[in-house]
Coordinates of C-alpha atoms and ligand atoms in Angstrom, one line a residue:
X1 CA 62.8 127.9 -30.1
X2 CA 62.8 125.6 -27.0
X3 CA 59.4 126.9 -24.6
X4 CA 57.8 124.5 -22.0
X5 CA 54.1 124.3 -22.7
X6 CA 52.1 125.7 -20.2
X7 CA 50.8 123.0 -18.7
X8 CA 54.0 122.4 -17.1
X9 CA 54.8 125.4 -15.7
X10 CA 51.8 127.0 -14.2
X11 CA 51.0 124.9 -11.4
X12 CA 47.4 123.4 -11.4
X13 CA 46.3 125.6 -13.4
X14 CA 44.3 124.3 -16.5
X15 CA 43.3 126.8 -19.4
X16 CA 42.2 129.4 -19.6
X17 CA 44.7 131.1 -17.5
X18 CA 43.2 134.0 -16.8
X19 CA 45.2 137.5 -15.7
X20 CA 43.7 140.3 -14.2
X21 CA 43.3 143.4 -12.6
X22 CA 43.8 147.1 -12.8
X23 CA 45.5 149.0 -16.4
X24 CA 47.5 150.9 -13.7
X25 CA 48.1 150.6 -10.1
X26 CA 46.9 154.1 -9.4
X27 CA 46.4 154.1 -5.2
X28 CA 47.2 151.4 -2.5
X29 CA 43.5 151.5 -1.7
X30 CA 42.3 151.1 -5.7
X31 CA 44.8 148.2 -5.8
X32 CA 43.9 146.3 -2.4
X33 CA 40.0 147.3 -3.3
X34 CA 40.2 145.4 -7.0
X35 CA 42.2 142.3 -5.5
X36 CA 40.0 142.0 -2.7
X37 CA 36.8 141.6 -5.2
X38 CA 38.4 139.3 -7.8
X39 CA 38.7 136.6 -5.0
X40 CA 36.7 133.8 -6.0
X41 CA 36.5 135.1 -9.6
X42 CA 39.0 132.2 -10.9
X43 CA 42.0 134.5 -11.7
X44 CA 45.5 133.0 -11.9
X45 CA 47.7 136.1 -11.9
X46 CA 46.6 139.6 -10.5
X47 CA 47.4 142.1 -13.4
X48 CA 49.2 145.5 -12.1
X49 CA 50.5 148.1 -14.5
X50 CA 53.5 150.0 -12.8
X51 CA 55.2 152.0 -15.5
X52 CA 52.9 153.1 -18.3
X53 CA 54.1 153.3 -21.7
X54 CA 51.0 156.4 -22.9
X55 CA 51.1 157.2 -26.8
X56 CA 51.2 161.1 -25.5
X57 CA 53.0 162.8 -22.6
X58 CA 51.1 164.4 -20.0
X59 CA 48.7 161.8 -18.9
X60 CA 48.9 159.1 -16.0
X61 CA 52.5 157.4 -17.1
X62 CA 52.3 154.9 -13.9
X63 CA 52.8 155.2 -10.2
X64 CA 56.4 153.8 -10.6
X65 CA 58.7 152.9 -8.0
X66 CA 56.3 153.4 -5.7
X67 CA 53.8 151.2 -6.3
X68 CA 56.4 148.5 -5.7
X69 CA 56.1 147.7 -2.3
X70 CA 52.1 147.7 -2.4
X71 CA 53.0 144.5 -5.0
X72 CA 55.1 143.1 -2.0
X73 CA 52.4 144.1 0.5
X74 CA 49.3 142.1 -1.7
X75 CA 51.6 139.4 -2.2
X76 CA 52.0 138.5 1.2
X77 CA 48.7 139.9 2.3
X78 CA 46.5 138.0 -0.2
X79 CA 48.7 135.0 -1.1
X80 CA 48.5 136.2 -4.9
X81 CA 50.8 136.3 -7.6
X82 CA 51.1 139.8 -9.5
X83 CA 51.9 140.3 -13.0
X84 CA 53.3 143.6 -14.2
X85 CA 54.7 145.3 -17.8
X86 CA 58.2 145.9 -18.2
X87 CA 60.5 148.3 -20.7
X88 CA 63.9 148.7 -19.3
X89 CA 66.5 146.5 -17.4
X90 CA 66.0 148.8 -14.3
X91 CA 62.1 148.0 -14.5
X92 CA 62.9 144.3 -14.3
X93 CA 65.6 144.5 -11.5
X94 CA 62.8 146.6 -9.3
X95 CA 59.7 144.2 -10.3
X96 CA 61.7 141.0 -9.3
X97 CA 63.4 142.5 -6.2
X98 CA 59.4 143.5 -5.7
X99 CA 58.4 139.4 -6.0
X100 CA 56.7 139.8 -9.7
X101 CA 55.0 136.6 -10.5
X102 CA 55.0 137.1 -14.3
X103 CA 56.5 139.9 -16.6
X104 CA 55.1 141.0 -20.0
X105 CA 56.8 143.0 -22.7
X106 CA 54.6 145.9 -24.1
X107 CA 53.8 146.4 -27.6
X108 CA 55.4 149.1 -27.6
X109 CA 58.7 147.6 -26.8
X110 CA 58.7 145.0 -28.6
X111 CA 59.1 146.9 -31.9
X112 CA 62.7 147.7 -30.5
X113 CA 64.6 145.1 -30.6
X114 CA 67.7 147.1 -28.7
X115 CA 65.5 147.4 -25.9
X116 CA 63.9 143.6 -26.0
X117 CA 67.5 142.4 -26.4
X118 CA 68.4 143.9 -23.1
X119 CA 65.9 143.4 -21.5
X120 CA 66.0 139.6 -22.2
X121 CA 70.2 139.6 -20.9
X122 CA 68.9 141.3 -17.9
X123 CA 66.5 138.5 -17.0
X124 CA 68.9 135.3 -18.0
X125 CA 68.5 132.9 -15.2
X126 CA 64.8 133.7 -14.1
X127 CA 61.7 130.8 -13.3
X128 CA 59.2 133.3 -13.9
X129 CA 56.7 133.4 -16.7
X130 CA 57.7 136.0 -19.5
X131 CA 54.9 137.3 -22.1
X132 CA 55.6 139.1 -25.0
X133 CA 53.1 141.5 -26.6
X134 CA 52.8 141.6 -30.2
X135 CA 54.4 144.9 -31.3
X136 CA 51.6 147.8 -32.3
X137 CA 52.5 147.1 -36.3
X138 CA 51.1 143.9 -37.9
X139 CA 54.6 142.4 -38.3
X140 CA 54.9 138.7 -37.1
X141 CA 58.8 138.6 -37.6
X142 CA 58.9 141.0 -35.3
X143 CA 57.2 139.1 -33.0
X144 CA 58.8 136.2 -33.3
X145 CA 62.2 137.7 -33.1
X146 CA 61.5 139.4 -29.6
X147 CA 60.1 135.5 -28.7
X148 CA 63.4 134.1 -30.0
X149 CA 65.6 136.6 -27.9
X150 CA 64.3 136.1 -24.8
X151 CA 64.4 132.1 -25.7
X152 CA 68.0 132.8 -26.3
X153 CA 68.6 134.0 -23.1
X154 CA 67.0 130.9 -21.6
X155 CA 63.7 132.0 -20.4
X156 CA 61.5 128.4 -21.0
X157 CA 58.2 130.3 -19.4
X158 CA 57.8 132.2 -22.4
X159 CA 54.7 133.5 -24.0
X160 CA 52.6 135.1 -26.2
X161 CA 50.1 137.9 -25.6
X162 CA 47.8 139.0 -28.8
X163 CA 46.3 142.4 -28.0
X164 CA 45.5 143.4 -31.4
X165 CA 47.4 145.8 -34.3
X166 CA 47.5 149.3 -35.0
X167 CA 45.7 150.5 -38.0
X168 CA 44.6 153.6 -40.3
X169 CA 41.3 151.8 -41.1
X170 CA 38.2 153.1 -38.7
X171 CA 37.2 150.0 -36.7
X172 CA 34.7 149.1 -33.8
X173 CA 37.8 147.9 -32.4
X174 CA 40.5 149.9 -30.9
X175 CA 43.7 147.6 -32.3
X176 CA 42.2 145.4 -35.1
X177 CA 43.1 141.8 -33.9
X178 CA 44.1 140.4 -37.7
X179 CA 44.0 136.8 -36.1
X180 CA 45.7 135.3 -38.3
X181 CA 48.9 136.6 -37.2
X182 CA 48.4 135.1 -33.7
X183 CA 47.6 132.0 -35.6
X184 CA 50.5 131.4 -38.0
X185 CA 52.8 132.3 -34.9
X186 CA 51.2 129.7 -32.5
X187 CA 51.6 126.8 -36.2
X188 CA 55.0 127.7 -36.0
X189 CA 55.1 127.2 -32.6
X190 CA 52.5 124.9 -31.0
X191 CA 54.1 124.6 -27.9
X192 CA 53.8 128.4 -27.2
X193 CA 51.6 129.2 -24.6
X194 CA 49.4 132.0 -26.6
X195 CA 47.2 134.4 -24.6
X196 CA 44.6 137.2 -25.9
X197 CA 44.6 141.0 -24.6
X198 CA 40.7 141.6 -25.4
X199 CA 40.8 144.9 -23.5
X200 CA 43.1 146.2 -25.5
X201 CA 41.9 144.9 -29.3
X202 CA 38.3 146.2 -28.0
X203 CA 39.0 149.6 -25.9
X204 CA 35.7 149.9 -24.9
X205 CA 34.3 147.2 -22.0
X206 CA 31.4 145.8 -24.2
X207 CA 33.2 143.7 -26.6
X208 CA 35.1 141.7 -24.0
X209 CA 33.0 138.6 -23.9
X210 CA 32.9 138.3 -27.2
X211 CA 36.7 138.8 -27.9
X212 CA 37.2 136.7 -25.3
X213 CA 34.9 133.9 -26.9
X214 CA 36.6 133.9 -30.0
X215 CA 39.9 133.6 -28.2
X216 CA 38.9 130.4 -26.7
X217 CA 37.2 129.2 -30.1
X218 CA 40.5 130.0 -31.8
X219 CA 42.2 127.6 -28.8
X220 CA 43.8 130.2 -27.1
X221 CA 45.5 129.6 -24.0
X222 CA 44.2 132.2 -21.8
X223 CA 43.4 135.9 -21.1
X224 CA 44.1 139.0 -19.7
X225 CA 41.9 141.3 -19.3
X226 CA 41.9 144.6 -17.3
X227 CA 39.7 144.9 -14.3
X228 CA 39.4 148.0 -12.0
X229 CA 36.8 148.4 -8.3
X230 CA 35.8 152.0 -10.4
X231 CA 36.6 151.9 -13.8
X232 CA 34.8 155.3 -14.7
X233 CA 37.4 157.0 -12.8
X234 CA 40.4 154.8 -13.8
X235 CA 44.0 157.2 -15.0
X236 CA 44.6 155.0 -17.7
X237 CA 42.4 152.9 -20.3
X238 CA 38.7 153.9 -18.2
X239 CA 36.1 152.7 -21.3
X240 CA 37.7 149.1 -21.6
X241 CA 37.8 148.4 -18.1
X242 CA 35.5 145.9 -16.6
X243 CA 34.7 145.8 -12.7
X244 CA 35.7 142.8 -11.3
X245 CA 32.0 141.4 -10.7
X246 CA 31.9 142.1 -14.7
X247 CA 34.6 139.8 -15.1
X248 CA 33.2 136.8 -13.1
X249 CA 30.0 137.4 -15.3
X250 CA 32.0 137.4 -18.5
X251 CA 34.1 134.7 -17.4
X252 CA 31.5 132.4 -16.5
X253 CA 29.3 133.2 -19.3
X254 CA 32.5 132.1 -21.5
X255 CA 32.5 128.8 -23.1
X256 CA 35.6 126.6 -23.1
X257 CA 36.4 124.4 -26.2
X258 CA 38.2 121.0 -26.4
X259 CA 41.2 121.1 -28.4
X260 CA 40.2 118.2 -30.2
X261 CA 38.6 114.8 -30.2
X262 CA 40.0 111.9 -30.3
X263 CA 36.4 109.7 -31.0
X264 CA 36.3 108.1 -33.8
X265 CA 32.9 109.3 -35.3
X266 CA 34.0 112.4 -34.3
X267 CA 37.0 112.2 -36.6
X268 CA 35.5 110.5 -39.7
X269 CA 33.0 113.1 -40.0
X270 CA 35.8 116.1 -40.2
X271 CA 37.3 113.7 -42.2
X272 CA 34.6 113.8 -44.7
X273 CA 34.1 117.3 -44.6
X274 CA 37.7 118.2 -45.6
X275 CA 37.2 116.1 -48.4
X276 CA 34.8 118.3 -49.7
X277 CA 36.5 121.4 -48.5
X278 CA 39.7 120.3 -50.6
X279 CA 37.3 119.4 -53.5
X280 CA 36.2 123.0 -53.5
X281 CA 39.5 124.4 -52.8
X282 CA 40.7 122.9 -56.3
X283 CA 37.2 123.9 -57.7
X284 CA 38.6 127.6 -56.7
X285 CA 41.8 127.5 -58.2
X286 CA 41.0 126.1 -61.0
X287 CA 38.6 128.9 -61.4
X288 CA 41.3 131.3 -61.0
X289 CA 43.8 129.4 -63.2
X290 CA 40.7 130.0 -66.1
X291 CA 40.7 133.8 -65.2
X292 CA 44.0 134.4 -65.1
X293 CA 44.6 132.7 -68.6
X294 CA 41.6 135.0 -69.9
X295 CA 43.9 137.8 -68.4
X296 CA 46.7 136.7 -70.4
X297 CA 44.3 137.2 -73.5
X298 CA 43.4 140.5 -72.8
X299 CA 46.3 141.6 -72.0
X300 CA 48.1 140.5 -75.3
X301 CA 44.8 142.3 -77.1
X302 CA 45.3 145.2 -75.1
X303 CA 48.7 145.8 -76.1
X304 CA 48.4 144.9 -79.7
X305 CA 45.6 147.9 -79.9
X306 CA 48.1 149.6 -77.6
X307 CA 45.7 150.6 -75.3
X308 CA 46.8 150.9 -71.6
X309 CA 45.8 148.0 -69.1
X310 CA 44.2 149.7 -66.4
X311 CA 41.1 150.4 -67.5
X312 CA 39.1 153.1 -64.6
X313 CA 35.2 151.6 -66.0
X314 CA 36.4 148.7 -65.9
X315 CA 37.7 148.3 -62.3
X316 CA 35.4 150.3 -61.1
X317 CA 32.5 147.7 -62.9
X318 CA 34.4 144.9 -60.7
X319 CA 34.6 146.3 -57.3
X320 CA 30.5 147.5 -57.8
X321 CA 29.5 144.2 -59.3
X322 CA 31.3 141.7 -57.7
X323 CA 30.4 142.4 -54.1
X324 CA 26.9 142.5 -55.3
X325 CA 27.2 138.9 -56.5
X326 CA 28.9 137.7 -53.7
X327 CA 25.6 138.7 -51.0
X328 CA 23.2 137.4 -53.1
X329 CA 25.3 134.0 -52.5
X330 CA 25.2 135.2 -49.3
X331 CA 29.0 135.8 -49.0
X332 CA 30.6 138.5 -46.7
X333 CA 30.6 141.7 -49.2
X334 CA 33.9 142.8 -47.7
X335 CA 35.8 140.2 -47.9
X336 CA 34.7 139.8 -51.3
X337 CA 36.5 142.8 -52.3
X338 CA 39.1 142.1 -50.1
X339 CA 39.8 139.3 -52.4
X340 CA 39.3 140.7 -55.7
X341 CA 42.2 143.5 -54.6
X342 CA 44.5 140.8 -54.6
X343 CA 43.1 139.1 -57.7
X344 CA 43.6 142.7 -60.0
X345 CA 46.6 143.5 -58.3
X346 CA 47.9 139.7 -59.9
X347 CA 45.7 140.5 -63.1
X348 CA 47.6 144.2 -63.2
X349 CA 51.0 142.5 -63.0
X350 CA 50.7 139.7 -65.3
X351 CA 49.5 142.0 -67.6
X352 CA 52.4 144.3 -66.6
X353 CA 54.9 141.3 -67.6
X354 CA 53.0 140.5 -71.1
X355 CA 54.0 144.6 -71.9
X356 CA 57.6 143.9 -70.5
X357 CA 57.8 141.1 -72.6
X358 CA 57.2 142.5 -75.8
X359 CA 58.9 145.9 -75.3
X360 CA 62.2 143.6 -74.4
X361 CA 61.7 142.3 -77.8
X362 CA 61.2 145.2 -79.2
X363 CA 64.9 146.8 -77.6
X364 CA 66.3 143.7 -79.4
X365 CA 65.6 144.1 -82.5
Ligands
PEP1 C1 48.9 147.6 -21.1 O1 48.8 146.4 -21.1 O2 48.4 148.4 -20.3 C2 49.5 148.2 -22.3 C3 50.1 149.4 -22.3 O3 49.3 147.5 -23.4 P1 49.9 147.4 -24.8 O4 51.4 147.3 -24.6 O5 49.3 146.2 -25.4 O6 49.6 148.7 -25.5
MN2 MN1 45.8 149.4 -20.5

């Protein structure tokens, strides 16, 4: 997938490129108020929600058409650039006849790759900047596959915005941000300008700066986050709105991290330390290697006494003990168990394979 990095295409600008401004353009005088107080604040692109895809019917879906010609009117008014979502063709024709700056792809879109895939033909030939949400499920091929049609269709300003997944699981967070899906999408594809959503992994304003932080510790390339001049009485998104004087606060109280470093002390030391960190990865798998052969052993036992292999007392014993071991090494207690889900679910199966095996045997004779 052929992108320009972003560097090149967003003029003076370094990172963090910063977006911002209302969920949804509600009024002309909510808009103009919120662009008038982020002057000075540092942002790059003025963010302005037009059509709003809601979960439910019945509550504020956008301003539509409308609101169009206030993006012309602020453009020309207060020399900015305006970013806005699309999710149809006929939303793209409108926002570039209207001057967008930059288009983004909701999540919500971009689990349908019908509509992505025409959204991308109707936009062949554009200079603008194109960002693509991730879609609402934690599925990074469907991600990539929304990147790869608009790159198809020969949009180089293409982007990435992370804004968190859907999940079952109660969270503090209102999409769960799973970074490591933003991460193994930006390995694939370094050049890829990669951008994080906080409002919308956090849904409530107090978590911004420090979603934000991570962002930048993680080497993201910029933000957008959702501003508003009143955001208790906001139609869309109120609790994860920031005011526009929170956003210079947040933004200056953020700190921004080198890539790397190319100094040569700098370099041995890491050097040194992933030594040690690949000494204890093999320290860890051969440690699992051990267990699983010990798994193997009980499993042959098992079925010689023909008892079956999952065992309640047993599993239960591992999930209340092995957590408990794990904080007095002072190890995350959740991500212990995390872990040992995967490691019974490999135990279960091997085991599984050692009954297959023998039952096979047994059908031959
Ligand atoms: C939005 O940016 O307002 C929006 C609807 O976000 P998402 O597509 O991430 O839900
Ligand atoms: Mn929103």
């Amino acid at each position: 997938m052929q992108v320009e990095k972003l560097e090149s295409w967003v003029k003076e600008h370094k990172k963090p490129l910063i977006i911002s401004g209302p969920c949804s353009v509600e009024t002309k005088e909510q808009f103009f108020t919120t662009i008038e107080q982020l002057a000075g604040t540092g942002v790059h692109f003025i963010r302005g929600g037009i059509w709003k895809p809601r979960t439910r019917p019945g509550t504020f879906e956008g301003i539509g058409k409308s609101g169009l010609s206030w993006i012309k009117e602020a453009k020309a008014l207060y020399q900015v650039e305006i970013a806005t979502e699309v999710a149809s063709p006929k939303h793209a024709e409108l926002a570039l006849e209207a001057g967008i700056g930059l288009l983004w792809i909701g999540a919500r879109t971009t689990v349908n790759p019908f509509h992505v895939q025409e959204i991308a033909e109707s936009l062949k030939g554009i200079d603008i900047p194109v960002f693509i949400k991730n879609p609402i499920n934690p599925d990074l091929s469907l991600w990539k596959g929304a990147l790869e049609r608009f790159s198809k269709a020969g949009i180089k300003k293409l982007g990435a915005i992370h804004r968190g997944f859907d999940s079952f699981q109660k969270t503090k967070f209102r999409n769960v941000p799973l970074w490591q899906i933003p991460i193994e999408l930006k390995s694939e594809f370094p050049n890829l300008p990669l951008i994080c959503d906080p409002s919308h992994i956090a849904g409530r304003s107090d978590l911004i700066h420090e979603i934000s932080q991570k962002a930048l510790d993680l080497n993201y390339d910029g933000l957008m986050i959702e501003s508003h001049c009143s955001p208790e009485t906001a139609l869309s998104d109120a609790k994860q709105q920031v005011t526009p004087k929170d956003l210079a606060d947040i933004l200056g109280r953020l700190e921004p991290r080198d890539a790397t470093k190319s100094d040569t002390a700098f370099i041995n030391h890491l050097e040194i330390i992933r030594e040690q960190i690949d000494q204890a990865d093999r320290e860890i798998l051969e440690a699992i290697a051990t267990r699983m052969n010990l798994v193997e052993k009980i499993g042959e036992y098992k079925k010689e006494n023909n008892v079956a292999i999952f065992q309640l007392s047993r599993w239960k014993e591992i999930f209340r003990t092995r957590p408990e071991w794990a904080k007095a090494l002072n190890l995350d207690a959740d991500f212990i168990k995390e872990l040992y889900r995967f490691i019974h679910q490999q135990s279960v199966q091997k085991q599984t394979g050692i009954y297959k095996e023998e039952d096979q045997e047994v059908d031959l004779d």
